[in-house]
């Protein structure tokens, strides 16, 4: 059936398209691959080690407090190429997009359609 494909559900008056119909339409023109997004926002796209949310200091009520910035992630692994170059902070969405592209490409290029070990559920 159409379970889990978003077919028939509505968002702000517009019907969502998804599932087999749109996949088959796209397959007429290119190769289509589905990617599992497991752990893509939780690991560094350069070294595949865990990342943490970026923190900043804010003054509130006369005291300095550390707050988490939800739009940026930071790799703290000292041997990471990004850490060594001083660019260990990256936008969370950009980091996830690179990881999703890497997982999708590794899945398409592998012999048995498996992703790299950091992205396997």
CSV table of N, CA and C in Angstrom, one decimal, residues 4-110:
chain,number,residue,atom,x,y,z
A,4,UNK,N,3.5,5.1,4.7
A,4,UNK,CA,4.8,5.6,4.9
A,4,UNK,C,5.3,6.4,3.7
A,5,UNK,N,4.5,6.6,2.7
A,5,UNK,CA,5.0,7.3,1.5
A,5,UNK,C,4.4,8.7,1.3
A,6,UNK,N,3.7,9.2,2.3
A,6,UNK,CA,3.1,10.5,2.3
A,6,UNK,C,2.0,10.7,1.3
A,7,UNK,N,1.6,9.7,0.6
A,7,UNK,CA,0.6,9.8,-0.4
A,7,UNK,C,-0.8,10.0,0.3
A,8,UNK,N,-1.5,11.1,-0.2
A,8,UNK,CA,-2.8,11.3,0.4
A,8,UNK,C,-2.8,12.3,1.5
A,9,UNK,N,-1.7,12.6,2.2
A,9,UNK,CA,-1.7,13.5,3.3
A,9,UNK,C,-1.6,14.9,2.7
A,10,UNK,N,-2.0,15.9,3.5
A,10,UNK,CA,-2.1,17.3,3.1
A,10,UNK,C,-1.4,18.2,4.0
A,11,UNK,N,-0.7,19.1,3.4
A,11,UNK,CA,0.0,20.2,4.2
A,11,UNK,C,-0.4,21.5,3.6
A,12,UNK,N,-1.0,22.4,4.4
A,12,UNK,CA,-1.5,23.7,4.0
A,12,UNK,C,-2.3,23.6,2.7
A,13,UNK,N,-3.1,22.6,2.5
A,13,UNK,CA,-4.0,22.6,1.3
A,13,UNK,C,-3.3,21.9,0.1
A,14,UNK,N,-2.1,21.5,0.2
A,14,UNK,CA,-1.4,20.9,-0.9
A,14,UNK,C,-1.2,19.4,-0.7
A,15,UNK,N,-1.5,18.6,-1.7
A,15,UNK,CA,-1.2,17.2,-1.5
A,15,UNK,C,0.3,16.9,-1.7
A,16,UNK,N,0.8,16.1,-0.8
A,16,UNK,CA,2.2,15.8,-1.0
A,16,UNK,C,2.4,14.6,-2.0
A,17,UNK,N,3.5,14.7,-2.7
A,17,UNK,CA,3.8,13.6,-3.7
A,17,UNK,C,5.0,12.8,-3.1
A,18,UNK,N,4.9,11.5,-3.3
A,18,UNK,CA,6.0,10.7,-2.8
A,18,UNK,C,5.8,9.3,-3.1
A,19,UNK,N,6.7,8.5,-2.7
A,19,UNK,CA,6.6,7.0,-2.9
A,19,UNK,C,6.9,6.6,-4.3
A,20,UNK,N,6.3,5.6,-4.8
A,20,UNK,CA,6.6,4.9,-6.1
A,20,UNK,C,6.4,5.8,-7.3
A,21,UNK,N,5.3,6.6,-7.2
A,21,UNK,CA,5.0,7.4,-8.4
A,21,UNK,C,6.1,8.3,-8.8
A,22,UNK,N,6.5,9.2,-7.9
A,22,UNK,CA,7.5,10.1,-8.2
A,22,UNK,C,8.9,9.5,-8.5
A,23,UNK,N,9.2,8.4,-7.8
A,23,UNK,CA,10.4,7.7,-8.0
A,23,UNK,C,10.4,7.1,-9.4
A,24,UNK,N,9.3,6.5,-9.9
A,24,UNK,CA,9.3,6.0,-11.2
A,24,UNK,C,9.4,7.1,-12.3
A,25,UNK,N,8.8,8.3,-12.0
A,25,UNK,CA,8.9,9.4,-12.9
A,25,UNK,C,10.4,9.8,-13.0
A,26,UNK,N,11.1,9.9,-11.9
A,26,UNK,CA,12.5,10.3,-11.9
A,26,UNK,C,13.4,9.3,-12.6
A,27,UNK,N,13.0,8.0,-12.4
A,27,UNK,CA,13.9,7.0,-13.0
A,27,UNK,C,13.9,7.0,-14.5
A,28,UNK,N,12.9,7.7,-15.2
A,28,UNK,CA,12.9,7.8,-16.6
A,28,UNK,C,14.1,8.6,-17.1
A,29,UNK,N,14.7,9.5,-16.2
A,29,UNK,CA,15.7,10.4,-16.6
A,29,UNK,C,17.0,10.2,-16.0
A,30,UNK,N,17.1,9.5,-14.8
A,30,UNK,CA,18.3,9.4,-14.1
A,30,UNK,C,18.2,8.2,-13.1
A,31,UNK,N,19.4,7.9,-12.5
A,31,UNK,CA,19.4,6.9,-11.5
A,31,UNK,C,18.9,7.4,-10.1
A,32,UNK,N,18.0,6.7,-9.5
A,32,UNK,CA,17.4,7.2,-8.2
A,32,UNK,C,17.8,6.3,-7.1
A,33,UNK,N,18.3,6.8,-6.1
A,33,UNK,CA,18.7,6.1,-4.9
A,33,UNK,C,18.1,6.6,-3.6
A,34,UNK,N,17.6,5.8,-2.8
A,34,UNK,CA,17.1,6.2,-1.5
A,34,UNK,C,18.2,6.1,-0.4
A,35,UNK,N,18.3,7.1,0.4
A,35,UNK,CA,19.4,7.2,1.4
A,35,UNK,C,18.8,7.2,2.8
A,36,UNK,N,19.3,6.3,3.6
A,36,UNK,CA,18.9,6.3,5.1
A,36,UNK,C,19.7,7.4,5.7
A,37,UNK,N,19.1,8.4,6.4
A,37,UNK,CA,19.8,9.5,7.0
A,37,UNK,C,20.3,9.2,8.4
A,38,UNK,N,20.5,7.9,8.7
A,38,UNK,CA,20.9,7.5,10.1
A,38,UNK,C,22.2,8.2,10.4
A,39,UNK,N,22.3,8.9,11.5
A,39,UNK,CA,23.5,9.5,12.1
A,39,UNK,C,24.1,10.6,11.2
A,40,UNK,N,23.5,11.1,10.2
A,40,UNK,CA,24.1,12.1,9.3
A,40,UNK,C,24.3,13.4,10.0
A,41,UNK,N,23.5,13.8,11.0
A,41,UNK,CA,23.7,15.1,11.6
A,41,UNK,C,24.5,14.9,12.9
A,42,UNK,N,24.9,13.7,13.3
A,42,UNK,CA,25.6,13.5,14.5
A,42,UNK,C,27.1,13.2,14.4
A,43,UNK,N,27.6,13.1,13.1
A,43,UNK,CA,29.0,12.8,12.9
A,43,UNK,C,29.6,13.9,12.0
A,44,UNK,N,30.9,14.0,12.1
A,44,UNK,CA,31.7,15.0,11.3
A,44,UNK,C,31.8,14.5,9.9
A,45,UNK,N,31.7,15.4,8.9
A,45,UNK,CA,31.8,14.9,7.5
A,45,UNK,C,33.2,14.8,7.1
A,46,UNK,N,34.2,15.1,7.9
A,46,UNK,CA,35.6,15.0,7.5
A,46,UNK,C,36.2,13.8,8.1
A,47,UNK,N,35.9,13.5,9.4
A,47,UNK,CA,36.6,12.4,10.1
A,47,UNK,C,35.6,11.3,10.6
A,48,UNK,N,34.3,11.5,10.5
A,48,UNK,CA,33.3,10.6,10.9
A,48,UNK,C,33.3,10.3,12.4
A,49,UNK,N,33.7,11.2,13.2
A,49,UNK,CA,33.7,11.1,14.6
A,49,UNK,C,32.5,11.9,15.1
A,50,UNK,N,32.0,11.7,16.3
A,50,UNK,CA,30.8,12.5,16.8
A,50,UNK,C,31.1,14.0,16.9
A,51,UNK,N,30.1,14.8,16.7
A,51,UNK,CA,30.2,16.2,16.8
A,51,UNK,C,29.3,16.7,17.9
A,52,UNK,N,29.6,17.9,18.4
A,52,UNK,CA,28.7,18.4,19.5
A,52,UNK,C,28.2,19.8,19.0
A,53,UNK,N,27.1,20.3,19.6
A,53,UNK,CA,26.6,21.6,19.3
A,53,UNK,C,27.6,22.6,19.7
A,54,UNK,N,27.7,23.7,18.9
A,54,UNK,CA,28.6,24.8,19.2
A,54,UNK,C,28.1,25.5,20.4
A,55,UNK,N,29.0,26.0,21.3
A,55,UNK,CA,28.5,26.8,22.4
A,55,UNK,C,29.1,28.2,22.3
A,56,UNK,N,28.4,29.1,23.0
A,56,UNK,CA,28.8,30.5,23.0
A,56,UNK,C,28.5,31.0,24.4
A,57,UNK,N,29.2,32.1,24.8
A,57,UNK,CA,29.0,32.7,26.1
A,57,UNK,C,28.1,33.9,26.0
A,58,UNK,N,27.1,33.9,26.9
A,58,UNK,CA,26.1,35.0,26.9
A,58,UNK,C,26.1,35.6,28.3
A,59,UNK,N,25.9,36.9,28.4
A,59,UNK,CA,25.7,37.5,29.7
A,59,UNK,C,24.2,37.6,30.0
A,60,UNK,N,23.8,37.0,31.1
A,60,UNK,CA,22.4,37.0,31.5
A,60,UNK,C,22.4,37.3,33.0
A,61,UNK,N,21.6,38.4,33.4
A,61,UNK,CA,21.5,38.8,34.8
A,61,UNK,C,22.9,39.0,35.4
A,62,UNK,N,23.8,39.5,34.7
A,62,UNK,CA,25.1,39.9,35.3
A,62,UNK,C,26.1,38.7,35.4
A,63,UNK,N,25.7,37.5,35.0
A,63,UNK,CA,26.6,36.3,35.0
A,63,UNK,C,26.8,35.8,33.6
A,64,UNK,N,27.9,35.2,33.4
A,64,UNK,CA,28.3,34.6,32.1
A,64,UNK,C,27.8,33.2,32.1
A,65,UNK,N,27.0,32.8,31.0
A,65,UNK,CA,26.5,31.5,30.9
A,65,UNK,C,26.9,30.9,29.5
A,66,UNK,N,27.2,29.6,29.4
A,66,UNK,CA,27.4,29.0,28.2
A,66,UNK,C,26.1,28.5,27.6
A,67,UNK,N,25.8,28.8,26.4
A,67,UNK,CA,24.5,28.4,25.7
A,67,UNK,C,24.9,27.6,24.5
A,68,UNK,N,24.0,26.6,24.1
A,68,UNK,CA,24.3,25.9,22.9
A,68,UNK,C,23.7,26.6,21.7
A,69,UNK,N,24.4,26.6,20.6
A,69,UNK,CA,23.9,27.2,19.3
A,69,UNK,C,23.4,26.0,18.5
A,70,UNK,N,22.1,26.0,18.2
A,70,UNK,CA,21.5,24.8,17.6
A,70,UNK,C,21.8,24.7,16.1
A,71,UNK,N,22.3,25.8,15.5
A,71,UNK,CA,22.5,25.8,14.0
A,71,UNK,C,23.9,25.4,13.6
A,72,UNK,N,24.8,25.2,14.6
A,72,UNK,CA,26.2,24.9,14.2
A,72,UNK,C,26.7,23.7,15.0
A,73,UNK,N,27.6,22.9,14.4
A,73,UNK,CA,28.2,21.7,15.1
A,73,UNK,C,29.7,21.9,15.1
A,74,UNK,N,30.4,21.3,16.0
A,74,UNK,CA,31.8,21.4,16.2
A,74,UNK,C,32.4,20.1,16.4
A,75,UNK,N,33.5,19.8,15.6
A,75,UNK,CA,34.2,18.5,15.8
A,75,UNK,C,35.3,18.8,16.8
A,76,UNK,N,35.4,18.0,17.8
A,76,UNK,CA,36.5,18.2,18.8
A,76,UNK,C,37.6,17.1,18.8
A,77,UNK,N,37.6,16.3,17.7
A,77,UNK,CA,38.7,15.3,17.5
A,77,UNK,C,39.9,16.0,17.0
A,78,UNK,N,41.0,15.9,17.8
A,78,UNK,CA,42.2,16.7,17.5
A,78,UNK,C,42.9,16.3,16.2
A,79,UNK,N,42.7,15.1,15.7
A,79,UNK,CA,43.3,14.6,14.5
A,79,UNK,C,42.5,14.8,13.2
A,80,UNK,N,41.3,15.5,13.4
A,80,UNK,CA,40.4,15.7,12.3
A,80,UNK,C,41.0,16.8,11.4
A,81,UNK,N,41.0,16.6,10.0
A,81,UNK,CA,41.5,17.6,9.1
A,81,UNK,C,40.9,18.9,9.3
A,82,UNK,N,39.6,19.0,9.6
A,82,UNK,CA,38.9,20.3,9.7
A,82,UNK,C,39.4,20.9,11.1
A,83,UNK,N,39.6,20.1,12.1
A,83,UNK,CA,40.1,20.7,13.4
A,83,UNK,C,41.5,21.2,13.2
A,84,UNK,N,42.4,20.5,12.5
A,84,UNK,CA,43.7,20.9,12.3
A,84,UNK,C,43.8,22.3,11.6
A,85,UNK,N,42.9,22.5,10.6
A,85,UNK,CA,42.9,23.7,9.8
A,85,UNK,C,42.2,24.9,10.5
A,86,UNK,N,41.7,24.6,11.7
A,86,UNK,CA,41.0,25.7,12.4
A,86,UNK,C,39.6,25.9,11.9
A,87,UNK,N,39.0,25.0,11.2
A,87,UNK,CA,37.7,25.1,10.7
A,87,UNK,C,36.8,24.0,11.2
A,88,UNK,N,36.9,23.8,12.5
A,88,UNK,CA,36.1,22.7,13.1
A,88,UNK,C,34.6,23.0,13.3
A,89,UNK,N,34.2,24.2,13.1
A,89,UNK,CA,32.8,24.6,13.2
A,89,UNK,C,32.2,24.7,11.9
A,90,UNK,N,31.0,24.0,11.7
A,90,UNK,CA,30.3,24.0,10.5
A,90,UNK,C,28.8,24.1,10.7
A,91,UNK,N,28.0,24.6,9.8
A,91,UNK,CA,26.6,24.6,9.9
A,91,UNK,C,26.0,23.2,10.0
A,92,UNK,N,25.1,23.0,10.9
A,92,UNK,CA,24.5,21.7,11.1
A,92,UNK,C,23.9,21.1,9.8
A,93,UNK,N,23.2,22.0,9.0
A,93,UNK,CA,22.5,21.5,7.8
A,93,UNK,C,23.6,21.2,6.7
A,94,UNK,N,24.6,22.0,6.6
A,94,UNK,CA,25.7,21.8,5.6
A,94,UNK,C,26.4,20.5,5.9
A,95,UNK,N,26.7,20.2,7.2
A,95,UNK,CA,27.4,19.0,7.6
A,95,UNK,C,26.5,17.8,7.3
A,96,UNK,N,25.2,17.9,7.6
A,96,UNK,CA,24.3,16.8,7.3
A,96,UNK,C,24.2,16.5,5.8
A,97,UNK,N,24.1,17.6,5.0
A,97,UNK,CA,24.0,17.5,3.6
A,97,UNK,C,25.2,16.7,3.0
A,98,UNK,N,26.4,17.1,3.4
A,98,UNK,CA,27.6,16.4,3.0
A,98,UNK,C,27.5,14.9,3.4
A,99,UNK,N,27.1,14.6,4.6
A,99,UNK,CA,27.0,13.2,5.0
A,99,UNK,C,26.0,12.4,4.3
A,100,UNK,N,24.8,13.1,4.0
A,100,UNK,CA,23.8,12.4,3.2
A,100,UNK,C,24.3,12.1,1.8
A,101,UNK,N,25.0,13.0,1.2
A,101,UNK,CA,25.6,12.8,-0.1
A,101,UNK,C,26.6,11.7,-0.1
A,102,UNK,N,27.4,11.7,0.9
A,102,UNK,CA,28.4,10.6,1.0
A,102,UNK,C,27.8,9.2,1.2
A,103,UNK,N,26.8,9.2,2.1
A,103,UNK,CA,26.1,7.9,2.3
A,103,UNK,C,25.4,7.4,1.1
A,104,UNK,N,24.7,8.3,0.4
A,104,UNK,CA,24.1,8.0,-0.9
A,104,UNK,C,25.0,7.5,-2.0
A,105,UNK,N,26.1,8.2,-2.1
A,105,UNK,CA,27.1,7.8,-3.1
A,105,UNK,C,27.8,6.5,-2.8
A,106,UNK,N,28.1,6.3,-1.5
A,106,UNK,CA,28.7,5.0,-1.1
A,106,UNK,C,27.7,3.8,-1.3
A,107,UNK,N,26.4,4.1,-1.1
A,107,UNK,CA,25.4,3.1,-1.4
A,107,UNK,C,25.3,2.7,-2.8
A,108,UNK,N,25.3,3.8,-3.7
A,108,UNK,CA,25.2,3.5,-5.1
A,108,UNK,C,26.4,2.9,-5.7
A,109,UNK,N,27.6,3.2,-5.2
A,109,UNK,CA,28.8,2.7,-5.7
A,109,UNK,C,29.3,1.3,-5.2
A,110,UNK,N,28.7,0.9,-4.1
A,110,UNK,CA,29.1,-0.4,-3.5
A,110,UNK,C,28.5,-1.5,-4.3
